[in-house]
Amino acid sequence: MAKYRICLIEGDGIGHEVIPATRRVLDAAGFDAEYVIAEAGYEYFLDHGTSVPQATYDAVENTDATLFGAATSPSGIKPAGFTGAIRHLRQKYGLYANVRPTRTRPVPGAYENVDLVIVRENTQGLYVEQERRYGDTAIADTVITKDASERIGKFAADLAMKRDKRLTVVHKANVLPVTQGLFLNTILDHTKTVEGLNTSTMIVDNAAMQLVRNPRQFDVLVMTNMFGDILSDLAAGLVGGLGIAASGNVGDKFGIFESVHGSAPDIAGQGISNPTASILAAVLMLNHIGATELATKIDNAVNTVLTEGPRTRDLGGTAGTEEFTQAVIAQLK
Ligand code: ATP
Protein backbone atom coordinates (compact mmCIF):
# COMPACT_ATOMS: atom_id res chain seq x y z
CA MET A 1 0.00 0.00 0.00
CA ALA A 2 1.23 3.48 -0.84
CA LYS A 3 2.31 5.67 2.07
CA TYR A 4 0.08 8.62 1.08
CA ARG A 5 -3.28 9.08 -0.61
CA ILE A 6 -3.63 12.26 -2.64
CA CYS A 7 -6.74 13.68 -4.29
CA LEU A 8 -5.99 15.21 -7.70
CA ILE A 9 -8.43 17.66 -9.27
CA GLU A 10 -7.50 19.09 -12.67
CA GLY A 11 -10.42 21.53 -12.71
CA ASP A 12 -10.63 23.82 -15.75
CA GLY A 13 -8.50 25.09 -18.63
CA ILE A 14 -4.77 24.69 -18.07
CA GLY A 15 -5.52 22.58 -14.99
CA HIS A 16 -5.71 19.70 -17.51
CA GLU A 17 -2.07 20.41 -18.44
CA VAL A 18 -0.38 21.42 -15.21
CA ILE A 19 -1.79 18.67 -12.97
CA PRO A 20 -0.67 15.75 -15.20
CA ALA A 21 2.75 17.44 -15.47
CA THR A 22 2.92 17.77 -11.68
CA ARG A 23 1.98 14.16 -11.17
CA ARG A 24 4.81 13.04 -13.44
CA VAL A 25 7.23 15.18 -11.43
CA LEU A 26 5.98 13.66 -8.17
CA ASP A 27 6.37 10.17 -9.62
CA ALA A 28 9.89 10.94 -10.85
CA ALA A 29 10.83 12.22 -7.39
CA GLY A 30 9.72 8.90 -5.93
CA PHE A 31 6.65 10.13 -4.04
CA ASP A 32 4.97 7.04 -2.64
CA ALA A 33 1.34 7.93 -3.29
CA GLU A 34 -1.92 6.53 -4.48
CA TYR A 35 -3.94 9.12 -6.40
CA VAL A 36 -7.68 9.55 -6.27
CA ILE A 37 -8.78 11.48 -9.35
CA ALA A 38 -11.73 13.81 -8.80
CA GLU A 39 -13.60 16.47 -10.74
CA ALA A 40 -14.69 20.02 -9.96
CA GLY A 41 -14.95 23.40 -11.63
CA TYR A 42 -16.83 25.39 -14.20
CA GLU A 43 -16.53 22.83 -16.99
CA TYR A 44 -18.02 20.22 -14.68
CA PHE A 45 -20.79 22.66 -13.75
CA LEU A 46 -21.69 23.27 -17.41
CA ASP A 47 -22.06 19.52 -17.98
CA HIS A 48 -23.66 18.49 -14.68
CA GLY A 49 -25.25 21.56 -13.07
CA THR A 50 -22.99 21.49 -10.01
CA SER A 51 -19.36 22.50 -9.68
CA VAL A 52 -18.42 19.91 -7.04
CA PRO A 53 -19.91 16.39 -7.17
CA GLN A 54 -20.32 14.16 -4.11
CA ALA A 55 -17.50 11.88 -5.27
CA THR A 56 -15.13 14.83 -4.98
CA TYR A 57 -16.15 15.51 -1.38
CA ASP A 58 -15.51 11.84 -0.63
CA ALA A 59 -12.11 12.03 -2.31
CA VAL A 60 -11.09 15.16 -0.40
CA GLU A 61 -12.22 13.65 2.89
CA ASN A 62 -10.52 10.30 2.36
CA THR A 63 -7.08 11.44 1.33
CA ASP A 64 -4.12 13.09 3.08
CA ALA A 65 -4.28 16.23 0.94
CA THR A 66 -5.69 17.57 -2.32
CA LEU A 67 -3.86 19.09 -5.27
CA PHE A 68 -6.10 21.35 -7.36
CA GLY A 69 -5.32 22.56 -10.90
CA ALA A 70 -7.28 25.65 -11.79
CA ALA A 71 -10.84 26.90 -11.73
CA THR A 72 -12.56 29.31 -14.09
CA SER A 73 -14.49 32.17 -12.48
CA PRO A 74 -16.96 33.22 -15.18
CA SER A 75 -17.09 37.01 -15.31
CA GLY A 76 -20.33 38.99 -15.28
CA ILE A 77 -23.56 37.64 -13.87
CA LYS A 78 -23.00 34.07 -12.72
CA PRO A 79 -25.13 31.27 -14.21
CA ALA A 80 -27.97 30.24 -11.86
CA GLY A 81 -26.81 27.68 -9.30
CA PHE A 82 -23.10 28.25 -9.88
CA THR A 83 -20.64 28.63 -7.04
CA GLY A 84 -16.90 28.64 -7.63
CA ALA A 85 -15.52 25.17 -6.87
CA ILE A 86 -12.51 26.24 -4.90
CA ARG A 87 -14.39 28.90 -2.91
CA HIS A 88 -17.00 26.30 -2.12
CA LEU A 89 -14.41 23.74 -0.95
CA ARG A 90 -12.68 26.36 1.20
CA GLN A 91 -15.97 27.13 2.95
CA LYS A 92 -17.14 23.56 3.32
CA TYR A 93 -13.91 22.31 4.86
CA GLY A 94 -13.17 25.40 6.92
CA LEU A 95 -9.90 25.99 5.05
CA TYR A 96 -9.52 29.28 6.80
CA ALA A 97 -5.92 30.04 5.99
CA ASN A 98 -4.77 30.80 2.48
CA VAL A 99 -1.02 30.66 2.58
CA ARG A 100 0.81 32.33 -0.27
CA PRO A 101 4.59 32.32 -0.11
CA THR A 102 6.55 34.70 -2.30
CA ARG A 103 10.19 33.79 -2.65
CA THR A 104 12.70 35.00 -5.18
CA ARG A 105 13.26 32.41 -7.90
CA PRO A 106 15.95 32.54 -10.55
CA VAL A 107 13.79 34.12 -13.25
CA PRO A 108 14.31 37.30 -15.26
CA GLY A 109 13.13 40.51 -13.62
CA ALA A 110 12.56 39.01 -10.15
CA TYR A 111 13.30 41.17 -7.11
CA GLU A 112 16.31 39.79 -5.24
CA ASN A 113 16.13 38.19 -1.80
CA VAL A 114 12.37 38.34 -1.30
CA ASP A 115 11.08 35.72 1.10
CA LEU A 116 7.69 36.52 2.56
CA VAL A 117 4.38 34.79 3.15
CA ILE A 118 0.96 36.35 2.81
CA VAL A 119 -1.61 34.68 5.06
CA ARG A 120 -5.05 35.53 3.76
CA GLU A 121 -8.21 34.89 5.77
CA ASN A 122 -10.04 32.55 3.46
CA THR A 123 -13.66 32.28 4.54
CA GLN A 124 -15.02 35.75 5.28
CA GLY A 125 -14.73 39.40 4.36
CA LEU A 126 -16.32 40.55 1.13
CA TYR A 127 -15.98 37.07 -0.36
CA VAL A 128 -18.97 35.73 1.53
CA GLU A 129 -20.62 36.62 -1.80
CA GLN A 130 -23.67 38.30 -0.29
CA GLU A 131 -24.52 40.88 -2.91
CA ARG A 132 -27.83 42.42 -3.86
CA ARG A 133 -29.17 45.21 -5.94
CA TYR A 134 -31.94 47.70 -5.28
CA GLY A 135 -32.54 49.56 -8.53
CA ASP A 136 -29.39 51.53 -9.19
CA THR A 137 -27.82 50.72 -5.84
CA ALA A 138 -25.72 47.61 -5.30
CA ILE A 139 -24.65 46.38 -1.87
CA ALA A 140 -22.15 43.73 -0.81
CA ASP A 141 -21.82 42.53 2.78
CA THR A 142 -18.48 42.03 4.44
CA VAL A 143 -18.43 39.60 7.34
CA ILE A 144 -15.71 39.55 10.01
CA THR A 145 -16.01 37.51 13.19
CA LYS A 146 -13.86 37.52 16.28
CA ASP A 147 -13.40 33.73 16.16
CA ALA A 148 -12.25 33.70 12.55
CA SER A 149 -9.92 36.66 13.14
CA GLU A 150 -8.46 34.93 16.17
CA ARG A 151 -7.79 31.65 14.39
CA ILE A 152 -6.15 33.32 11.37
CA GLY A 153 -4.14 35.53 13.72
CA LYS A 154 -2.93 32.48 15.62
CA PHE A 155 -2.10 30.66 12.40
CA ALA A 156 -0.07 33.63 11.09
CA ALA A 157 1.69 34.15 14.44
CA ASP A 158 2.62 30.45 14.63
CA LEU A 159 3.99 30.59 11.10
CA ALA A 160 5.99 33.76 11.84
CA MET A 161 7.47 32.11 14.95
CA LYS A 162 8.76 29.28 12.74
CA ARG A 163 10.33 31.83 10.38
CA ASP A 164 11.86 35.23 11.17
CA LYS A 165 9.41 36.03 14.02
CA ARG A 166 8.04 39.14 12.29
CA LEU A 167 4.34 39.60 11.63
CA THR A 168 2.65 42.53 9.88
CA VAL A 169 -1.10 42.88 10.33
CA VAL A 170 -2.43 44.61 7.20
CA HIS A 171 -5.77 46.43 7.59
CA LYS A 172 -7.96 49.40 6.76
CA ALA A 173 -9.31 50.04 10.26
CA ASN A 174 -8.96 53.79 9.82
CA VAL A 175 -11.83 53.78 7.31
CA LEU A 176 -13.67 50.64 8.45
CA PRO A 177 -13.20 50.65 12.23
CA VAL A 178 -16.01 48.15 12.91
CA THR A 179 -15.09 45.31 10.56
CA GLN A 180 -11.39 45.93 9.95
CA GLY A 181 -11.04 47.14 13.53
CA LEU A 182 -12.37 43.85 14.87
CA PHE A 183 -9.93 41.93 12.68
CA LEU A 184 -6.97 44.09 13.67
CA ASN A 185 -7.64 44.30 17.40
CA THR A 186 -8.45 40.61 17.77
CA ILE A 187 -5.15 39.68 16.16
CA LEU A 188 -3.23 42.22 18.23
CA ASP A 189 -4.83 40.84 21.40
CA HIS A 190 -3.42 37.45 20.47
CA THR A 191 0.02 38.55 19.30
CA LYS A 192 0.57 40.43 22.58
CA THR A 193 0.62 37.01 24.24
CA VAL A 194 3.22 35.51 21.90
CA GLU A 195 6.63 35.95 23.43
CA GLY A 196 9.39 36.79 20.98
CA LEU A 197 7.08 37.80 18.13
CA ASN A 198 7.71 41.20 16.59
CA THR A 199 4.28 42.47 15.45
CA SER A 200 3.63 45.59 13.41
CA THR A 201 0.55 46.98 11.67
CA MET A 202 0.22 48.58 8.25
CA ILE A 203 -2.67 50.17 6.37
CA VAL A 204 -3.35 48.20 3.19
CA ASP A 205 -2.66 50.98 0.68
CA ASN A 206 0.70 51.65 2.29
CA ALA A 207 1.35 47.88 2.34
CA ALA A 208 0.80 47.78 -1.44
CA MET A 209 3.38 50.52 -1.94
CA GLN A 210 5.82 49.05 0.58
CA LEU A 211 5.61 45.66 -1.11
CA VAL A 212 6.72 47.26 -4.36
CA ARG A 213 9.31 49.61 -2.83
CA ASN A 214 10.90 47.26 -0.32
CA PRO A 215 9.43 43.75 -0.12
CA ARG A 216 12.47 42.54 1.84
CA GLN A 217 11.16 44.29 4.96
CA PHE A 218 8.38 41.68 5.30
CA ASP A 219 8.33 38.19 6.76
CA VAL A 220 4.70 37.11 7.39
CA LEU A 221 1.73 39.35 6.55
CA VAL A 222 -1.84 38.60 7.62
CA MET A 223 -4.95 40.25 6.19
CA THR A 224 -8.62 39.84 5.31
CA ASN A 225 -9.76 37.91 2.26
CA MET A 226 -9.91 40.47 -0.53
CA PHE A 227 -6.78 42.37 0.52
CA GLY A 228 -4.96 39.04 0.54
CA ASP A 229 -6.27 38.12 -2.89
CA ILE A 230 -5.00 41.36 -4.38
CA LEU A 231 -1.71 41.78 -2.52
CA SER A 232 -0.64 38.19 -3.06
CA ASP A 233 -0.98 38.60 -6.84
CA LEU A 234 1.01 41.80 -6.52
CA ALA A 235 3.65 39.93 -4.53
CA ALA A 236 3.70 37.15 -7.15
CA GLY A 237 4.40 39.83 -9.75
CA LEU A 238 7.56 40.86 -7.88
CA VAL A 239 9.21 37.49 -8.32
CA GLY A 240 8.17 36.25 -11.76
CA GLY A 241 4.40 36.30 -12.04
CA LEU A 242 1.52 33.90 -11.87
CA GLY A 243 3.28 31.06 -13.66
CA ILE A 244 5.35 30.34 -10.55
CA ALA A 245 3.05 31.33 -7.65
CA ALA A 246 1.60 28.57 -5.45
CA SER A 247 -0.75 28.57 -2.50
CA GLY A 248 -2.22 26.35 0.18
CA ASN A 249 -5.74 26.40 1.62
CA VAL A 250 -5.34 25.00 5.09
CA GLY A 251 -7.76 24.20 7.87
CA ASP A 252 -7.58 22.15 11.03
CA LYS A 253 -8.31 18.92 9.18
CA PHE A 254 -7.81 19.27 5.43
CA GLY A 255 -5.49 21.01 3.01
CA ILE A 256 -6.04 21.88 -0.64
CA PHE A 257 -3.01 23.11 -2.57
CA GLU A 258 -3.22 25.01 -5.83
CA SER A 259 -1.59 27.47 -8.19
CA VAL A 260 -2.48 31.11 -7.65
CA HIS A 261 -3.33 31.46 -11.34
CA GLY A 262 -6.71 30.71 -12.85
CA SER A 263 -7.59 28.47 -15.77
CA ALA A 264 -5.90 30.80 -18.33
CA PRO A 265 -8.53 30.26 -21.05
CA ASP A 266 -6.43 32.34 -23.45
CA ILE A 267 -3.69 29.67 -23.60
CA ALA A 268 -5.54 26.52 -22.49
CA GLY A 269 -5.12 23.51 -24.76
CA GLN A 270 -2.00 24.86 -26.48
CA GLY A 271 0.55 23.01 -24.37
CA ILE A 272 2.38 26.22 -23.45
CA SER A 273 1.30 26.72 -19.84
CA ASN A 274 3.96 26.89 -17.18
CA PRO A 275 3.49 24.01 -14.72
CA THR A 276 5.86 25.54 -12.13
CA ALA A 277 3.09 27.03 -9.96
CA SER A 278 1.38 23.67 -9.80
CA ILE A 279 4.64 21.84 -9.07
CA LEU A 280 5.38 24.35 -6.29
CA ALA A 281 1.85 23.85 -4.95
CA ALA A 282 2.77 20.17 -4.72
CA VAL A 283 5.93 21.20 -2.82
CA LEU A 284 3.74 23.08 -0.31
CA MET A 285 1.53 20.01 -0.06
CA LEU A 286 4.51 17.73 0.58
CA ASN A 287 5.72 20.02 3.36
CA HIS A 288 2.23 20.06 4.83
CA ILE A 289 1.98 16.27 5.00
CA GLY A 290 5.52 15.93 6.35
CA ALA A 291 7.33 14.74 3.22
CA THR A 292 9.80 17.57 3.62
CA GLU A 293 12.86 15.96 2.05
CA LEU A 294 10.98 15.23 -1.13
CA ALA A 295 9.62 18.78 -1.10
CA THR A 296 13.15 20.20 -0.97
CA LYS A 297 14.33 17.84 -3.70
CA ILE A 298 11.58 18.97 -6.10
CA ASP A 299 12.01 22.64 -5.15
CA ASN A 300 15.73 22.41 -5.93
CA ALA A 301 15.08 20.67 -9.25
CA VAL A 302 12.64 23.44 -10.27
CA ASN A 303 15.15 26.13 -9.30
CA THR A 304 17.87 24.43 -11.34
CA VAL A 305 15.66 24.33 -14.44
CA LEU A 306 14.56 27.93 -13.90
CA THR A 307 18.24 28.90 -13.74
CA GLU A 308 19.57 26.78 -16.62
CA GLY A 309 16.48 26.61 -18.80
CA PRO A 310 14.51 25.66 -20.71
CA ARG A 311 12.05 28.34 -19.67
CA THR A 312 8.41 28.64 -20.59
CA ARG A 313 7.09 31.60 -22.58
CA ASP A 314 5.66 33.52 -19.63
CA LEU A 315 9.25 33.68 -18.32
CA GLY A 316 10.74 34.76 -21.64
CA GLY A 317 11.65 31.31 -22.96
CA THR A 318 10.24 29.15 -25.74
CA ALA A 319 9.57 25.86 -23.94
CA GLY A 320 6.15 24.29 -23.78
CA THR A 321 4.68 22.46 -20.79
CA GLU A 322 6.14 19.14 -21.93
CA GLU A 323 9.71 20.33 -22.48
CA PHE A 324 9.80 22.11 -19.12
CA THR A 325 8.34 19.11 -17.30
CA GLN A 326 10.87 16.77 -18.93
CA ALA A 327 13.69 19.05 -17.80
CA VAL A 328 12.49 18.98 -14.17
CA ILE A 329 12.13 15.20 -14.35
CA ALA A 330 15.66 14.91 -15.77
CA GLN A 331 16.98 16.88 -12.76
CA LEU A 332 15.26 14.48 -10.39
CA LYS A 333 16.80 11.37 -11.91
P1 ATP B 1 -9.79 32.67 -14.81
O1 ATP B 1 -11.12 33.07 -15.34
O2 ATP B 1 -9.66 31.20 -14.77
O3 ATP B 1 -9.43 33.34 -13.51
P2 ATP B 1 -7.97 34.53 -16.10
O4 ATP B 1 -7.42 34.55 -17.49
O5 ATP B 1 -8.84 35.64 -15.66
O6 ATP B 1 -8.70 33.12 -15.89
P3 ATP B 1 -5.51 33.60 -15.05
O7 ATP B 1 -5.86 32.23 -15.48
O8 ATP B 1 -4.92 33.73 -13.72
O9 ATP B 1 -6.76 34.52 -15.07
O10 ATP B 1 -4.53 34.20 -16.14
C1 ATP B 1 -4.05 35.54 -16.16
C2 ATP B 1 -2.99 35.66 -17.26
O11 ATP B 1 -1.80 34.94 -16.87
C3 ATP B 1 -3.43 35.05 -18.59
O12 ATP B 1 -2.93 35.83 -19.65
C4 ATP B 1 -2.78 33.69 -18.60
O13 ATP B 1 -2.50 33.19 -19.89
C5 ATP B 1 -1.50 33.91 -17.81
N1 ATP B 1 -1.15 32.69 -17.07
C6 ATP B 1 -1.78 32.22 -15.95
N2 ATP B 1 -1.25 31.07 -15.54
C7 ATP B 1 -0.25 30.78 -16.42
C8 ATP B 1 0.66 29.68 -16.53
N3 ATP B 1 0.67 28.66 -15.67
N4 ATP B 1 1.52 29.69 -17.57
C9 ATP B 1 1.54 30.70 -18.44
N5 ATP B 1 0.71 31.77 -18.39
C10 ATP B 1 -0.18 31.81 -17.39
mmCIF file of N, CA and C in Angstrom, residues 5-9 34-40 44 51-66 88-89 92-93 253-256:
data_model
loop_
_atom_site.group_PDB
_atom_site.id
_atom_site.type_symbol
_atom_site.label_atom_id
_atom_site.label_comp_id
_atom_site.label_asym_id
_atom_site.label_seq_id
_atom_site.Cartn_x
_atom_site.Cartn_y
_atom_site.Cartn_z
ATOM 1 N N ARG A 5 -2.183 9.020 0.363
ATOM 2 C CA ARG A 5 -3.282 9.081 -0.610
ATOM 3 C C ARG A 5 -3.515 10.556 -0.934
ATOM 4 N N ILE A 6 -3.501 10.860 -2.224
ATOM 5 C CA ILE A 6 -3.626 12.256 -2.644
ATOM 6 C C ILE A 6 -4.799 12.385 -3.603
ATOM 7 N N CYS A 7 -5.639 13.384 -3.367
ATOM 8 C CA CYS A 7 -6.740 13.676 -4.286
ATOM 9 C C CYS A 7 -6.230 14.663 -5.336
ATOM 10 N N LEU A 8 -6.421 14.331 -6.611
ATOM 11 C CA LEU A 8 -5.987 15.208 -7.704
ATOM 12 C C LEU A 8 -7.203 15.731 -8.442
ATOM 13 N N ILE A 9 -7.313 17.050 -8.537
ATOM 14 C CA ILE A 9 -8.427 17.663 -9.275
ATOM 15 C C ILE A 9 -7.827 18.580 -10.345
ATOM 16 N N GLU A 34 -0.808 7.024 -3.658
ATOM 17 C CA GLU A 34 -1.916 6.527 -4.478
ATOM 18 C C GLU A 34 -2.780 7.749 -4.769
ATOM 19 N N TYR A 35 -3.174 7.922 -6.033
ATOM 20 C CA TYR A 35 -3.938 9.117 -6.396
ATOM 21 C C TYR A 35 -5.414 8.792 -6.575
ATOM 22 N N VAL A 36 -6.247 9.654 -6.045
ATOM 23 C CA VAL A 36 -7.684 9.551 -6.268
ATOM 24 C C VAL A 36 -8.043 10.731 -7.177
ATOM 25 N N ILE A 37 -8.494 10.428 -8.382
ATOM 26 C CA ILE A 37 -8.781 11.482 -9.353
ATOM 27 C C ILE A 37 -10.223 11.963 -9.150
ATOM 28 N N ALA A 38 -10.387 13.264 -9.031
ATOM 29 C CA ALA A 38 -11.730 13.807 -8.796
ATOM 30 C C ALA A 38 -11.969 15.000 -9.721
ATOM 31 N N GLU A 39 -13.247 15.393 -9.817
ATOM 32 C CA GLU A 39 -13.601 16.475 -10.742
ATOM 33 C C GLU A 39 -14.239 17.631 -9.997
ATOM 34 N N ALA A 40 -14.035 18.825 -10.515
ATOM 35 C CA ALA A 40 -14.686 20.019 -9.958
ATOM 36 C C ALA A 40 -14.388 21.182 -10.890
ATOM 37 N N TYR A 44 -17.172 21.259 -15.276
ATOM 38 C CA TYR A 44 -18.016 20.219 -14.676
ATOM 39 C C TYR A 44 -19.418 20.773 -14.437
ATOM 40 N N SER A 51 -20.806 22.382 -9.423
ATOM 41 C CA SER A 51 -19.362 22.499 -9.680
ATOM 42 C C SER A 51 -18.532 21.512 -8.857
ATOM 43 N N VAL A 52 -19.157 20.915 -7.827
ATOM 44 C CA VAL A 52 -18.420 19.908 -7.036
ATOM 45 C C VAL A 52 -19.328 18.712 -6.768
ATOM 46 N N PRO A 53 -19.062 17.564 -7.407
ATOM 47 C CA PRO A 53 -19.908 16.391 -7.167
ATOM 48 C C PRO A 53 -19.583 15.702 -5.829
ATOM 49 N N GLN A 54 -20.502 14.875 -5.377
ATOM 50 C CA GLN A 54 -20.321 14.165 -4.106
ATOM 51 C C GLN A 54 -19.022 13.352 -4.083
ATOM 52 N N ALA A 55 -18.708 12.724 -5.229
ATOM 53 C CA ALA A 55 -17.500 11.881 -5.274
ATOM 54 C C ALA A 55 -16.254 12.696 -4.941
ATOM 55 N N THR A 56 -16.289 13.978 -5.262
ATOM 56 C CA THR A 56 -15.130 14.828 -4.977
ATOM 57 C C THR A 56 -15.029 15.114 -3.483
ATOM 58 N N TYR A 57 -16.188 15.348 -2.841
ATOM 59 C CA TYR A 57 -16.150 15.513 -1.375
ATOM 60 C C TYR A 57 -15.550 14.271 -0.731
ATOM 61 N N ASP A 58 -16.013 13.094 -1.208
ATOM 62 C CA ASP A 58 -15.510 11.843 -0.634
ATOM 63 C C ASP A 58 -14.001 11.747 -0.822
ATOM 64 N N ALA A 59 -13.551 12.128 -2.022
ATOM 65 C CA ALA A 59 -12.115 12.025 -2.310
ATOM 66 C C ALA A 59 -11.306 12.973 -1.418
ATOM 67 N N VAL A 60 -11.810 14.192 -1.250
ATOM 68 C CA VAL A 60 -11.088 15.161 -0.403
ATOM 69 C C VAL A 60 -11.021 14.641 1.031
ATOM 70 N N GLU A 61 -12.141 14.072 1.479
ATOM 71 C CA GLU A 61 -12.223 13.648 2.887
ATOM 72 C C GLU A 61 -11.414 12.377 3.180
ATOM 73 N N ASN A 62 -11.193 11.581 2.127
ATOM 74 C CA ASN A 62 -10.523 10.297 2.363
ATOM 75 C C ASN A 62 -9.092 10.251 1.857
ATOM 76 N N THR A 63 -8.486 11.403 1.751
ATOM 77 C CA THR A 63 -7.084 11.445 1.331
ATOM 78 C C THR A 63 -6.298 12.328 2.302
ATOM 79 N N ASP A 64 -4.967 12.297 2.174
ATOM 80 C CA ASP A 64 -4.121 13.090 3.082
ATOM 81 C C ASP A 64 -4.094 14.558 2.699
ATOM 82 N N ALA A 65 -4.280 14.837 1.402
ATOM 83 C CA ALA A 65 -4.283 16.231 0.936
ATOM 84 C C ALA A 65 -4.788 16.240 -0.497
ATOM 85 N N THR A 66 -5.161 17.435 -0.960
ATOM 86 C CA THR A 66 -5.686 17.573 -2.321
ATOM 87 C C THR A 66 -4.822 18.558 -3.105
ATOM 88 N N HIS A 88 -16.065 27.188 -2.788
ATOM 89 C CA HIS A 88 -16.996 26.295 -2.116
ATOM 90 C C HIS A 88 -16.247 25.300 -1.210
ATOM 91 N N LEU A 89 -15.177 24.715 -1.737
ATOM 92 C CA LEU A 89 -14.413 23.735 -0.949
ATOM 93 C C LEU A 89 -13.750 24.401 0.265
ATOM 94 N N LYS A 92 -16.612 24.819 2.786
ATOM 95 C CA LYS A 92 -17.140 23.557 3.324
ATOM 96 C C LYS A 92 -16.171 22.921 4.316
ATOM 97 N N TYR A 93 -14.890 22.980 3.997
ATOM 98 C CA TYR A 93 -13.914 22.307 4.860
ATOM 99 C C TYR A 93 -13.217 23.248 5.837
ATOM 100 N N LYS A 253 -8.271 20.319 9.583
ATOM 101 C CA LYS A 253 -8.308 18.915 9.185
ATOM 102 C C LYS A 253 -7.780 18.652 7.767
ATOM 103 N N PHE A 254 -8.139 19.532 6.833
ATOM 104 C CA PHE A 254 -7.812 19.269 5.429
ATOM 105 C C PHE A 254 -6.939 20.366 4.837
ATOM 106 N N GLY A 255 -6.276 20.019 3.734
ATOM 107 C CA GLY A 255 -5.493 21.013 3.011
ATOM 108 C C GLY A 255 -5.675 20.827 1.514
ATOM 109 N N ILE A 256 -5.934 21.923 0.814
ATOM 110 C CA ILE A 256 -6.042 21.877 -0.644
ATOM 111 C C ILE A 256 -4.998 22.844 -1.203
#
